[in-house]
Tab-separated table of C-alpha atoms and ligand atoms in Angstrom:
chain	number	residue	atom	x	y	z
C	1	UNK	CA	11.593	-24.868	-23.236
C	2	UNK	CA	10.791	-21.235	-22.183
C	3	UNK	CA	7.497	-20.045	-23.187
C	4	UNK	CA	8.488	-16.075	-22.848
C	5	UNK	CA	10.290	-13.805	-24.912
C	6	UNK	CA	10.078	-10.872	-22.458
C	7	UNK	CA	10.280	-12.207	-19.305
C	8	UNK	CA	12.579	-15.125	-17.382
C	9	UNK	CA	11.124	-17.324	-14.388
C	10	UNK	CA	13.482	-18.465	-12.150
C	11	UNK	CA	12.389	-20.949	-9.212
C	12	UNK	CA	14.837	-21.054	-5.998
C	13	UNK	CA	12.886	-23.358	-3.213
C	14	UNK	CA	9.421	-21.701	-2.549
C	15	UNK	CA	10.051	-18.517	-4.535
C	16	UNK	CA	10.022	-17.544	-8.030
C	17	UNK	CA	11.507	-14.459	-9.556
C	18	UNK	CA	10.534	-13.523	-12.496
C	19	UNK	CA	12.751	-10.615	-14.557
C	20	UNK	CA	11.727	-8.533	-17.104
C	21	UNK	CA	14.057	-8.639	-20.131
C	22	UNK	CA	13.514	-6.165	-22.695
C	23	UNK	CA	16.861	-4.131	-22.206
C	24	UNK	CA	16.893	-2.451	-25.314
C	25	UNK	CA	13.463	-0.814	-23.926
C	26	UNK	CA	14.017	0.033	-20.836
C	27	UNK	CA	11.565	-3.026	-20.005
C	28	UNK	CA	8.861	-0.733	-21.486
C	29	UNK	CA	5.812	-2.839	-20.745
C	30	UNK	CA	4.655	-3.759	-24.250
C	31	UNK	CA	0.864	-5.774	-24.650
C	32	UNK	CA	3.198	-8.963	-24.780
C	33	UNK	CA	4.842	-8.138	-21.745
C	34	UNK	CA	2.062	-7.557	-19.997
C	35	UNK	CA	0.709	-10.805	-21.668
C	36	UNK	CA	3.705	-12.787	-20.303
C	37	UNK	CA	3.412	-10.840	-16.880
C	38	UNK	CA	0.387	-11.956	-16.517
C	39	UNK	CA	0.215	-15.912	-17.587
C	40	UNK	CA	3.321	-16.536	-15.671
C	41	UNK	CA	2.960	-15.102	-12.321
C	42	UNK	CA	-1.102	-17.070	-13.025
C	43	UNK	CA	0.863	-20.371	-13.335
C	44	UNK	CA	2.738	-19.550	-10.133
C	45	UNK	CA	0.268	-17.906	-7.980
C	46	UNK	CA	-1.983	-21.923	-9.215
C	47	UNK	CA	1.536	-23.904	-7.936
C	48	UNK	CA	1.042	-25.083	-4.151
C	49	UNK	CA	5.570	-24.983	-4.043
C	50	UNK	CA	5.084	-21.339	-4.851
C	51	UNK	CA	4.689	-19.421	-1.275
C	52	UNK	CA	6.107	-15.746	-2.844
C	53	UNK	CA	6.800	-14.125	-6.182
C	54	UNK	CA	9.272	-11.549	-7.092
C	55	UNK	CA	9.316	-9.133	-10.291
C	56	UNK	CA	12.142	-7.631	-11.125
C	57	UNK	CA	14.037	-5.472	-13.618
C	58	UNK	CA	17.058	-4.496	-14.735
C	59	UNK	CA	20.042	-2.312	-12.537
C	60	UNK	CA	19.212	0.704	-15.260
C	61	UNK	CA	15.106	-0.490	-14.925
C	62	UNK	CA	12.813	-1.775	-13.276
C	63	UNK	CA	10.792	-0.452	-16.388
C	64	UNK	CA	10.333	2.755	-18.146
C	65	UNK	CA	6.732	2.797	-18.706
C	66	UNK	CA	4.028	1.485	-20.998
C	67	UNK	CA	5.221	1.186	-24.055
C	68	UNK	CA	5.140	5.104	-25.912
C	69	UNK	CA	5.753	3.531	-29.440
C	70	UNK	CA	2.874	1.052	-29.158
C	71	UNK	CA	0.764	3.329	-27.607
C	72	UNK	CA	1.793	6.724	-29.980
C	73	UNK	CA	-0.701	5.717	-32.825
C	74	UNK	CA	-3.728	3.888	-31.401
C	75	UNK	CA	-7.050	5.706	-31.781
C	76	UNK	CA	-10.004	5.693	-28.720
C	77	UNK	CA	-11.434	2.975	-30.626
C	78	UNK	CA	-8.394	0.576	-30.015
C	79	UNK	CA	-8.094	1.298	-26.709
C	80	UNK	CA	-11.638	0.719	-25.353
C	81	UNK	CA	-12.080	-1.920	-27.872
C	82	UNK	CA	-9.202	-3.765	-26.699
C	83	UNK	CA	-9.801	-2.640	-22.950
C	84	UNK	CA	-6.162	-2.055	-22.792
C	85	UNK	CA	-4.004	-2.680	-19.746
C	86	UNK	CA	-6.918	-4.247	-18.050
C	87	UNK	CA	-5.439	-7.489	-17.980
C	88	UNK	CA	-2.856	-6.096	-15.423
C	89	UNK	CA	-5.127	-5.845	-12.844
C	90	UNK	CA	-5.252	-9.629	-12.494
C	91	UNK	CA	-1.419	-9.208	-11.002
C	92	UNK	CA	-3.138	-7.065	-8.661
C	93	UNK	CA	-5.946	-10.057	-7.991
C	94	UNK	CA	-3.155	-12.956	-7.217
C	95	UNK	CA	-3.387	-14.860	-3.994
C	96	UNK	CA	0.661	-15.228	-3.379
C	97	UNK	CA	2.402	-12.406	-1.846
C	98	UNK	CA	4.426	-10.151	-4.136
C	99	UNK	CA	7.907	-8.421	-3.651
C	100	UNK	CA	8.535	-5.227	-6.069
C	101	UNK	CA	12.419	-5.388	-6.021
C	102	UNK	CA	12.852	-1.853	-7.924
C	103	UNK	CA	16.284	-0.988	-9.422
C	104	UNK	CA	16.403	1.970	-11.941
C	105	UNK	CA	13.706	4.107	-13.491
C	106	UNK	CA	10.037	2.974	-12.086
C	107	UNK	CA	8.098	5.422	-14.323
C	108	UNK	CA	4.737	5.811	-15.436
C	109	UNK	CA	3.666	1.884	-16.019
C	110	UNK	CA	6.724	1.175	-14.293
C	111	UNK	CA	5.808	2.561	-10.980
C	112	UNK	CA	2.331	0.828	-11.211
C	113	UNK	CA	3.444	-2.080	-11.642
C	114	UNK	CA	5.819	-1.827	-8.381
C	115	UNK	CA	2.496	-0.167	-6.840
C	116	UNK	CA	0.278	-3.816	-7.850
C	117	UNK	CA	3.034	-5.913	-5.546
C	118	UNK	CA	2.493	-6.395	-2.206
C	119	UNK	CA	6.178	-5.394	-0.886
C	120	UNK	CA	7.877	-2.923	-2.394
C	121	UNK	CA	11.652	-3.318	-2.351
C	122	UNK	CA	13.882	-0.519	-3.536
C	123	UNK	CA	17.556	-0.305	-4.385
C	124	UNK	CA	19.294	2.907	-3.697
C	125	UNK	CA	19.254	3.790	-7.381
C	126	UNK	CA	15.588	3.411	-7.753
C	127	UNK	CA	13.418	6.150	-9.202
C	128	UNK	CA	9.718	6.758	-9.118
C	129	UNK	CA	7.098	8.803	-10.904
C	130	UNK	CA	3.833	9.014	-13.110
C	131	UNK	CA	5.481	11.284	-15.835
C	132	UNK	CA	2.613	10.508	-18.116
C	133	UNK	CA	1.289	14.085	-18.658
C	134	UNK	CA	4.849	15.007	-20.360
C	135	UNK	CA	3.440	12.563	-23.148
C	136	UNK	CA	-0.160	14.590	-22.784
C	137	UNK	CA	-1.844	11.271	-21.110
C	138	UNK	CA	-2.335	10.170	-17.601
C	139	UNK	CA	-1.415	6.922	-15.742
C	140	UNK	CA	-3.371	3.842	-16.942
C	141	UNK	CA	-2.501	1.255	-14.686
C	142	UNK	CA	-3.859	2.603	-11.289
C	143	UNK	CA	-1.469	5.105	-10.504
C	144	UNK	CA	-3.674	8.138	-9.801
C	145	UNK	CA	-5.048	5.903	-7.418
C	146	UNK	CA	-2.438	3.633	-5.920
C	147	UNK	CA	0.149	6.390	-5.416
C	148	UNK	CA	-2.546	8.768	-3.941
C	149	UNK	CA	-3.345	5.966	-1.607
C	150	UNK	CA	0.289	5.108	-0.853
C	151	UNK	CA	2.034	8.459	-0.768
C	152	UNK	CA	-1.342	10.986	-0.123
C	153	UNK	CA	-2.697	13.703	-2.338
C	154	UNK	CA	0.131	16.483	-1.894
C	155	UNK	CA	2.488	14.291	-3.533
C	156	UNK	CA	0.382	12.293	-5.598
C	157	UNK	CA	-1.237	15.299	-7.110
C	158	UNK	CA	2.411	16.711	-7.760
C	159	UNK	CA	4.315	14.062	-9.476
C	160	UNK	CA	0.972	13.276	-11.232
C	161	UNK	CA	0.776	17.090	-12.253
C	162	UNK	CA	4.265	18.209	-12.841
C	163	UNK	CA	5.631	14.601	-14.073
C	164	UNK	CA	8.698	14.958	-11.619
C	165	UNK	CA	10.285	12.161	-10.010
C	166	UNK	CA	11.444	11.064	-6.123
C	167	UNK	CA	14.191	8.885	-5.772
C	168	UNK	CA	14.625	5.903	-3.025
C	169	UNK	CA	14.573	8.293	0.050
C	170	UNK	CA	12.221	10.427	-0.997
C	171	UNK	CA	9.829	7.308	-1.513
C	172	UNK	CA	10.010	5.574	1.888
C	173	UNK	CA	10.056	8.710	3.761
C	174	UNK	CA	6.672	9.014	1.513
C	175	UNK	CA	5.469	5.410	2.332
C	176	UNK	CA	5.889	4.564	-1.258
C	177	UNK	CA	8.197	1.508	-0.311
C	178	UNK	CA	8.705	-0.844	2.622
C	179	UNK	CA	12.578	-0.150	2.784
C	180	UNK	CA	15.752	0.971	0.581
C	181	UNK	CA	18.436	-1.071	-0.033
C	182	UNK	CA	22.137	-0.525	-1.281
C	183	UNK	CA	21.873	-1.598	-5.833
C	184	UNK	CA	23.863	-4.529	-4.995
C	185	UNK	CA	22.282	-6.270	-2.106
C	186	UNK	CA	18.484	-5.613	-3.930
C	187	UNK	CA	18.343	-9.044	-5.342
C	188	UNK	CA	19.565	-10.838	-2.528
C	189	UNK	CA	17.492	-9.032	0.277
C	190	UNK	CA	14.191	-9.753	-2.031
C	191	UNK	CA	15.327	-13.571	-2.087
C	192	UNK	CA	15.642	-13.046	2.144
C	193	UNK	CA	11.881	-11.346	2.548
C	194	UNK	CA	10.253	-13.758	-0.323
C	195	UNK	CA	11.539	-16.951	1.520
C	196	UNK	CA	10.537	-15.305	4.854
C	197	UNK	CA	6.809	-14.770	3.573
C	198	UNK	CA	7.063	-18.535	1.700
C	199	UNK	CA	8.286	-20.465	4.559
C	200	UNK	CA	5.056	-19.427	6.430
C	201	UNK	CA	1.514	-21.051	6.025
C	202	UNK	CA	0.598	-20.242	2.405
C	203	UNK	CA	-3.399	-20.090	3.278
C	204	UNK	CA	-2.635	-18.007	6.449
C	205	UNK	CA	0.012	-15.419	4.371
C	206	UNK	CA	-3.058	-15.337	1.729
C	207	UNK	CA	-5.550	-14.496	4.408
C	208	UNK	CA	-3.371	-11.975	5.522
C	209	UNK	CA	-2.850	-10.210	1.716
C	210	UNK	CA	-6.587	-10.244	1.828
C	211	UNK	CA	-7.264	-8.739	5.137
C	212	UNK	CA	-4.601	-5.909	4.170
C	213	UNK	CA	-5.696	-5.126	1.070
C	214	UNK	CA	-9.718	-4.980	1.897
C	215	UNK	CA	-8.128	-1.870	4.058
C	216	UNK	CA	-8.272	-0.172	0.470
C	217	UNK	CA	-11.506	-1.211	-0.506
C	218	UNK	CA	-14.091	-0.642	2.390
C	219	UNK	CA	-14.419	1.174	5.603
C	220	UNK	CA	-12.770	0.607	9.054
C	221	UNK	CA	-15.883	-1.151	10.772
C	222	UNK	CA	-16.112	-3.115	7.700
C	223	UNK	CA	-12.416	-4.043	7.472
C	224	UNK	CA	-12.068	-4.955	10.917
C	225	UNK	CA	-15.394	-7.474	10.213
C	226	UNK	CA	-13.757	-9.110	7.940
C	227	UNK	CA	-10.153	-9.253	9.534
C	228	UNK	CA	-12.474	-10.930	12.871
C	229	UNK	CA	-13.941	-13.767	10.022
C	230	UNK	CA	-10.601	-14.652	8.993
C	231	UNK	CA	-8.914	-14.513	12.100
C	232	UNK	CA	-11.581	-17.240	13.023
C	233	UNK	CA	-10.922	-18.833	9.966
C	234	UNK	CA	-7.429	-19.235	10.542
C	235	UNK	CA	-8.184	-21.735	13.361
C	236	UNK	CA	-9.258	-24.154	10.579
C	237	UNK	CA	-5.647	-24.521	9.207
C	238	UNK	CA	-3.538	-26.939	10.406
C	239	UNK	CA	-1.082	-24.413	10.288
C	240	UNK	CA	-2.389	-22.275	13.261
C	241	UNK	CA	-1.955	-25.988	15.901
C	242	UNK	CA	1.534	-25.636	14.197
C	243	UNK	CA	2.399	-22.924	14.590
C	244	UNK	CA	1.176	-22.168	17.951
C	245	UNK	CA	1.952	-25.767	19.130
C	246	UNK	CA	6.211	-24.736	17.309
C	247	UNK	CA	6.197	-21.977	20.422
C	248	UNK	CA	4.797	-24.020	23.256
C	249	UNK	CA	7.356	-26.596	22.564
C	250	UNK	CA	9.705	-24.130	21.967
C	251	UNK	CA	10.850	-25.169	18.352
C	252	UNK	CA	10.566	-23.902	14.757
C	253	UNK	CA	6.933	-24.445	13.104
C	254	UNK	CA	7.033	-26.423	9.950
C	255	UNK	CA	3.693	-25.434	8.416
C	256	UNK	CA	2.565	-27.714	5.887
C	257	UNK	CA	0.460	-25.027	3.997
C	258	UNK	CA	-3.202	-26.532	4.786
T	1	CAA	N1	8.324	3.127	-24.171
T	1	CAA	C1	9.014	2.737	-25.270
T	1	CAA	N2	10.344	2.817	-25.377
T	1	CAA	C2	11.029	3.305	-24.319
T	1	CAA	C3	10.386	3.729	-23.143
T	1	CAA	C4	8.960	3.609	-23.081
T	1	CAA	N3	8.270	3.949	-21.999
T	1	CAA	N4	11.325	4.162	-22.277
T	1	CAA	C5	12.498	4.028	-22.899
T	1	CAA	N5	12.340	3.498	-24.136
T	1	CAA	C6	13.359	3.214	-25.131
T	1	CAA	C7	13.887	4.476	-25.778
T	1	CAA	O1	13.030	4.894	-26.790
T	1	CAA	C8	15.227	4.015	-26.264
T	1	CAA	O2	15.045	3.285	-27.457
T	1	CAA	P1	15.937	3.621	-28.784
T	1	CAA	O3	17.331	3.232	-28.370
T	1	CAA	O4	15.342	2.738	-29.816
T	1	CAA	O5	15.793	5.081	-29.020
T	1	CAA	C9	15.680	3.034	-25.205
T	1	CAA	O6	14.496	2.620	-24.513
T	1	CAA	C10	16.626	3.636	-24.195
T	1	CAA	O7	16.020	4.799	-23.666
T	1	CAA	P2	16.754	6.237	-23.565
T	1	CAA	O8	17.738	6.368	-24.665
T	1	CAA	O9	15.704	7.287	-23.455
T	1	CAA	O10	17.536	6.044	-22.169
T	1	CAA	P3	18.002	7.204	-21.170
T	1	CAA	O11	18.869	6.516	-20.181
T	1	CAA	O12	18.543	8.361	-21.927
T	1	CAA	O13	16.672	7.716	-20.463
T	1	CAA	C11	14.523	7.472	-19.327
T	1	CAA	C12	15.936	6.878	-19.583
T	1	CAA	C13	14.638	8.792	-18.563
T	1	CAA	C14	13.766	6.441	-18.507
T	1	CAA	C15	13.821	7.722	-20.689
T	1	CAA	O14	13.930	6.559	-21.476
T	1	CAA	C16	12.358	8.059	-20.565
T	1	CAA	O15	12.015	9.173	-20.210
T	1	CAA	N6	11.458	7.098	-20.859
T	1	CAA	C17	10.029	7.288	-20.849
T	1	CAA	C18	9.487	7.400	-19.428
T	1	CAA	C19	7.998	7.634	-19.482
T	1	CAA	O16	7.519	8.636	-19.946
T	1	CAA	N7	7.223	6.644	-18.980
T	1	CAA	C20	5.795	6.718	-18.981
T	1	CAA	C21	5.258	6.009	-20.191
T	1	CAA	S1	3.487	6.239	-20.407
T	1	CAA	C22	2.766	5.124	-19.339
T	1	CAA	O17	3.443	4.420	-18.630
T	1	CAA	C23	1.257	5.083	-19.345
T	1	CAA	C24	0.689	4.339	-18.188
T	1	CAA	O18	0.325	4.861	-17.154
T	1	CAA	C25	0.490	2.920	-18.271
């Protein structure tokens, strides 16, 4: 028995994909999909056979937003009250990688949530923006920060300003994604980079999320401290005699993820 309305969780070896499946919305992220979003990719990122998690949407969208209708009649009250859309942030907090694979519109909520994976996949049809001041609000998820971070103030501060949107090109020349895809292949080339990233040591691939994302967080001499403890830390793994033992003897490593 599936648990979700709005999502599905698919499990293929080491990786899960999960899809969001509102298609009547445009996967607008409702509360419950963010609910869903958020207890399902928990379970996997707590399941030692999980090395990588995709999210997906549809071909027409990854999603469209928040949702506007939910959103249209809450007061200030409701909002703070409910501290809503804080609960994404815990995507943003998992230990497994995350692969983006972004098909469609990626607006507003949309893009954010792309933005809180670790890789960010496109398709050739993908397009990306923060057109939240159309609606006479600003992004909520992270996106004045995230896409300043990813893309730089020039853009940032124009698609946050103006609303307008970049398609795939315009968003890895930008640094917005990793790399763009032809629509069809999207799903398949996600399922090649998420069982790259699972098939390594899971506590090593953590350590190396971590060390990437304290970039964002702290300063270089800081971040390079605490890529040094790591690196040190790595040689506690079994993994690292593995690995390192796999090239000596000129074989594939077979990490057992400890
Ligand atoms: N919230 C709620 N419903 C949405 C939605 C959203 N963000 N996006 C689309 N939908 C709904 C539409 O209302 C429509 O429903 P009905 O059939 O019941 O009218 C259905 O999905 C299909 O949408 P369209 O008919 O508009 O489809 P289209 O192909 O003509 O246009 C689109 C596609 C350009 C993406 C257009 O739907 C659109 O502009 N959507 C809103 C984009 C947006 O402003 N996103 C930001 C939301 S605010 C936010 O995200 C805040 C934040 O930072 C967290």
């Amino acid at each position: 028995t599936h648990p979700y309305e709005t999502i599905l969780v698919e499990r293929t070896g080491r990786t899960a994909t999960l899809t969001l499946n509102r298609p009547k919305a445009l996967n607008a992220l409702n509360l419950q999909v963010m609910t869903e979003v958020v207890a399902a990719t928990e379970e996997l990122d707590r399941d030692p056979d999980i090395g990588c998690i995709i999210i997906t949407g549809s071909a027409k969208a990854f999603a469209a937003g928040a949702d506007i209708k939910e959103m249209r009649p809450q007061s200030y009250m409701d909002m703070y009250l409910s501290d809503w859309f804080t609960a994404w942030d815990r995507l943003g907090a998992l230990r497994t990688p995350t692969v983006a694979a972004v098909a469609g519109h990626a607006l507003g909520g949309g893009c954010e949530l792309a933005m809180l994976c670790d890789i960010l996949l496109a398709a050739d049809t993908a397009v990306f923006g923060q057109p939240e001041i159309k609606l006479g609000v600003i992004p909520g998820i992270g996106g004045s920060q995230r896409l300043t971070r990813a893309v730089g103030k020039a853009k940032a501060m124009e698609l946050c300003l103006t609303g307008r949107t970049m398609d795939a090109t315009e968003a890895e020349r930008a640094g917005l994604v990793s790399r763009v895809v032809p629509a069809a292949d999207l799903l398949t080339e996600a399922r090649t980079v998420a069982g790259q990233v699972a098939a390594m040591s899971a506590p090593v691939a953590m350590m190396a999320k971590e060390a990437v994302n304290r970039a964002f967080e702290t300063t270089l001499a800081e971040g390079v401290r605490f890529e040094r403890r790591l690196f040190h830390a790595v040689f506690a793994t079994a993994d690292q005699k593995e690995g390192m033992t796999a090239f000596v003897e000129k074989r594939a490593a077979e990490f057992s993820h400890r």
